[in-house]
Coordinates of C-alpha atoms and ligand atoms in Angstrom, one line a residue:
M1 CA 106.2 89.3 98.8
L2 CA 103.5 87.5 101.0
S3 CA 104.8 84.2 99.7
G4 CA 108.3 84.9 100.7
L5 CA 107.5 85.7 104.3
T6 CA 108.2 83.3 107.2
D7 CA 105.3 81.5 108.7
L8 CA 105.8 83.7 111.8
S9 CA 105.6 86.9 109.9
R10 CA 102.5 85.7 108.0
Y11 CA 100.9 84.7 111.3
F12 CA 101.8 88.0 112.9
R13 CA 100.2 89.9 110.1
F14 CA 97.1 87.9 109.4
Q15 CA 96.6 85.6 112.5
T16 CA 95.3 82.9 110.1
A17 CA 96.5 80.7 107.2
I18 CA 96.4 82.8 104.0
G19 CA 97.4 80.1 101.5
T20 CA 100.3 80.0 99.1
P21 CA 99.9 81.9 96.9
P22 CA 97.5 84.0 99.1
R23 CA 93.9 83.9 98.3
P24 CA 92.7 86.5 95.7
A25 CA 90.0 87.7 98.1
L26 CA 92.7 88.5 100.7
L27 CA 94.8 90.4 98.1
L28 CA 91.7 92.4 97.1
R29 CA 91.1 93.5 100.7
M30 CA 94.8 94.4 101.0
L31 CA 94.9 96.5 97.8
C32 CA 91.3 98.0 97.9
P33 CA 90.4 98.5 101.6
T34 CA 87.7 100.7 102.8
G35 CA 90.5 103.2 103.6
T36 CA 93.8 103.3 101.8
A37 CA 96.7 100.9 101.0
F38 CA 100.3 101.7 100.3
V39 CA 103.1 99.6 99.0
A40 CA 106.9 100.2 99.1
T41 CA 108.9 99.1 96.1
R42 CA 112.4 98.5 95.1
D43 CA 113.3 97.7 91.5
Q44 CA 109.6 97.2 90.8
T45 CA 109.4 94.6 93.6
I46 CA 107.0 95.2 96.5
V47 CA 108.9 95.1 99.7
G48 CA 106.4 96.6 102.1
H49 CA 102.6 97.0 102.5
A50 CA 100.7 99.3 104.9
M51 CA 97.0 100.0 105.1
W52 CA 94.2 101.5 107.1
A53 CA 90.5 100.6 107.0
W54 CA 87.5 101.8 108.7
A55 CA 86.6 99.8 111.9
P56 CA 83.6 99.7 114.2
G57 CA 83.7 102.6 116.6
E58 CA 83.6 106.4 116.2
S59 CA 85.8 107.4 113.3
T60 CA 88.2 104.5 114.0
A61 CA 90.9 103.5 111.5
E62 CA 92.5 100.0 111.8
L63 CA 96.1 100.2 110.9
A64 CA 98.4 97.3 109.8
A65 CA 101.7 96.8 108.0
V66 CA 103.9 93.9 106.7
I67 CA 107.5 94.2 105.5
A68 CA 109.5 91.7 103.3
E69 CA 111.7 89.5 105.5
D70 CA 115.0 91.1 104.3
D71 CA 113.7 94.6 104.8
Q72 CA 112.5 94.2 108.3
R73 CA 114.2 96.3 111.1
R74 CA 115.4 99.1 108.9
G75 CA 112.8 101.6 109.7
L76 CA 110.5 100.9 106.8
G77 CA 107.6 99.4 108.9
I78 CA 107.2 102.5 111.0
R79 CA 107.7 104.8 108.0
M80 CA 104.9 103.1 106.2
L81 CA 102.6 103.1 109.3
S82 CA 103.3 106.8 109.5
I83 CA 102.2 107.3 106.0
A84 CA 99.0 105.3 106.6
A85 CA 98.3 107.1 109.8
A86 CA 98.6 110.5 108.2
D87 CA 96.3 109.4 105.4
A88 CA 93.7 108.1 107.9
I89 CA 93.8 111.4 109.8
A90 CA 93.3 113.3 106.6
A91 CA 90.3 111.2 105.9
G92 CA 88.7 112.0 109.3
A93 CA 90.0 109.2 111.7
T94 CA 89.9 110.2 115.3
H95 CA 91.0 106.9 116.8
F96 CA 93.4 104.2 115.6
L97 CA 93.0 100.4 116.2
F98 CA 95.7 97.9 116.1
V99 CA 95.0 94.1 116.5
V100 CA 98.2 92.4 117.4
S101 CA 99.3 88.9 118.5
A102 CA 100.4 88.9 122.2
A103 CA 103.6 87.2 121.1
N104 CA 104.5 90.0 118.5
E105 CA 106.9 91.8 120.7
R106 CA 108.3 94.1 118.1
T107 CA 105.0 95.4 117.2
L108 CA 103.8 95.7 120.7
R109 CA 106.9 97.8 121.6
M110 CA 106.4 99.9 118.4
I111 CA 102.8 100.7 119.4
R112 CA 103.4 101.3 123.1
R113 CA 106.2 103.7 122.2
R114 CA 104.4 105.7 119.6
W115 CA 100.9 105.7 121.1
P116 CA 101.6 105.5 124.9
T117 CA 98.0 106.4 125.8
A118 CA 96.5 103.5 123.9
T119 CA 94.1 101.4 125.8
V120 CA 94.5 97.6 125.4
E121 CA 92.0 94.7 125.7
R122 CA 92.9 91.1 125.5
D123 CA 90.9 88.6 123.3
G124 CA 92.6 85.2 123.6
A125 CA 95.9 85.3 121.7
L126 CA 95.2 88.9 120.5
L127 CA 95.6 92.3 121.9
T128 CA 93.5 95.1 120.7
F129 CA 94.9 98.6 121.1
T130 CA 92.8 101.8 120.7
A131 CA 94.6 105.1 120.6
P132 CA 93.7 108.7 119.8
A133 CA 94.7 109.3 116.2
R134 CA 98.0 111.1 116.2
L135 CA 101.1 110.7 114.1
P136 CA 104.3 109.1 115.5
E137 CA 107.4 111.2 115.6
E138 CA 108.7 109.6 112.5
R139 CA 106.2 111.6 110.5
L140 CA 108.9 114.3 110.1
H141 CA 110.8 112.0 107.9
V142 CA 107.9 110.8 105.8
V143 CA 106.9 112.0 102.4
S144 CA 103.4 113.4 102.6
P145 CA 100.8 111.0 101.0
R146 CA 98.9 113.9 99.7
G147 CA 98.4 113.4 96.0
A148 CA 99.1 109.7 96.0
T149 CA 96.5 107.7 94.3
R150 CA 94.7 105.0 96.4
S151 CA 96.7 101.7 96.5
S152 CA 99.6 103.3 94.8
A153 CA 103.3 103.1 95.6
V154 CA 104.4 106.0 97.6
A155 CA 107.6 104.8 99.4
R156 CA 110.5 103.9 97.2
V157 CA 113.3 102.1 99.0
P158 CA 116.8 103.1 97.8
Ligands
COA201 C1 106.1 94.7 112.4 C2 106.8 95.2 111.2 C3 105.7 95.7 110.2 C4 107.8 96.3 111.6 O1 108.5 96.8 110.5 P1 110.0 96.9 110.5 O2 110.4 97.6 109.2 O3 110.6 95.5 110.7 O4 110.3 97.8 111.8 P2 111.1 99.1 111.9 O5 112.4 98.9 111.5 O6 110.2 100.2 111.3 O7 111.0 99.4 113.4 C5 110.7 98.4 114.4 C6 111.7 98.5 115.5 O8 113.0 98.1 115.1 C7 113.9 99.2 115.4 N1 114.9 99.3 114.3 C8 114.9 100.1 113.2 N2 116.0 99.9 112.4 C9 116.8 99.1 113.1 C10 118.1 98.5 112.9 N3 118.8 98.7 111.7 N4 118.6 97.7 113.8 C11 117.9 97.3 114.9 N5 116.6 97.8 115.2 C12 116.1 98.7 114.3 C13 113.1 100.4 115.5 O9 113.7 101.4 116.3 C14 111.8 99.8 116.1 O10 112.0 99.7 117.4 P3 111.3 100.6 118.4 O11 109.8 100.5 118.2 O12 111.7 100.1 119.7 O13 111.7 102.1 118.2 C15 107.6 94.1 110.5 O14 108.5 93.6 111.3 C16 106.7 93.0 109.9 O15 106.3 92.9 108.8 N6 106.5 91.9 110.8 C17 105.6 90.8 110.4 C18 104.2 91.3 110.3 C19 103.7 92.1 111.5 O16 104.0 91.7 112.6 N7 102.9 93.1 111.2 C20 102.4 93.9 112.3 C21 100.9 93.5 112.5 S1 99.9 94.9 112.6

């Protein structure tokens, strides 16, 4: 899935060159983070990935997602972020952290709408959002991650 992304999507997710195929160390961090990773699959092909990982700060979970190019803008990204957010809260997170390129308008809009009280700091080309840990409205439509094994597929795309 990562190799099929446009350069822009890869940059927006990783803010650095990840190699083609991506470096094994990167894949390991995506599949075995200090928090939990989730993948969405269709016909045994991964079409989405979301994760949270412990970050510096009081009970702070960093959230991130990436969706396969053809599956973007269909609601899967926010659905997967909702799953990761719920899991992070269940693990004790009280704050969420998002590190986003200042040019990533879709993600900026997504965060500002769902976490309107988030505070933001600029660090060069990156914006760092910190928000109280709460679930976006879409949680109502999300299957509970409870019982899912770590790094397992929890979202199946019809
Ligand atoms: C950012 C990303 C994860 C969002 O996932 P996505 O599945 O494309 O986004 P979603 O469909 O869930 O929703 C994003 C927006 O599109 C809208 N949308 C959803 N379905 C839509 C449709 N059929 N037509 C038009 N817009 C739609 C949503 O309403 C949402 O807008 P809003 O925040 O204003 O409500 C994805 O675009 C991606 O992988 N981008 C590259 C990597 C990246 O930027 N990662 C984020 C770094 S943390």
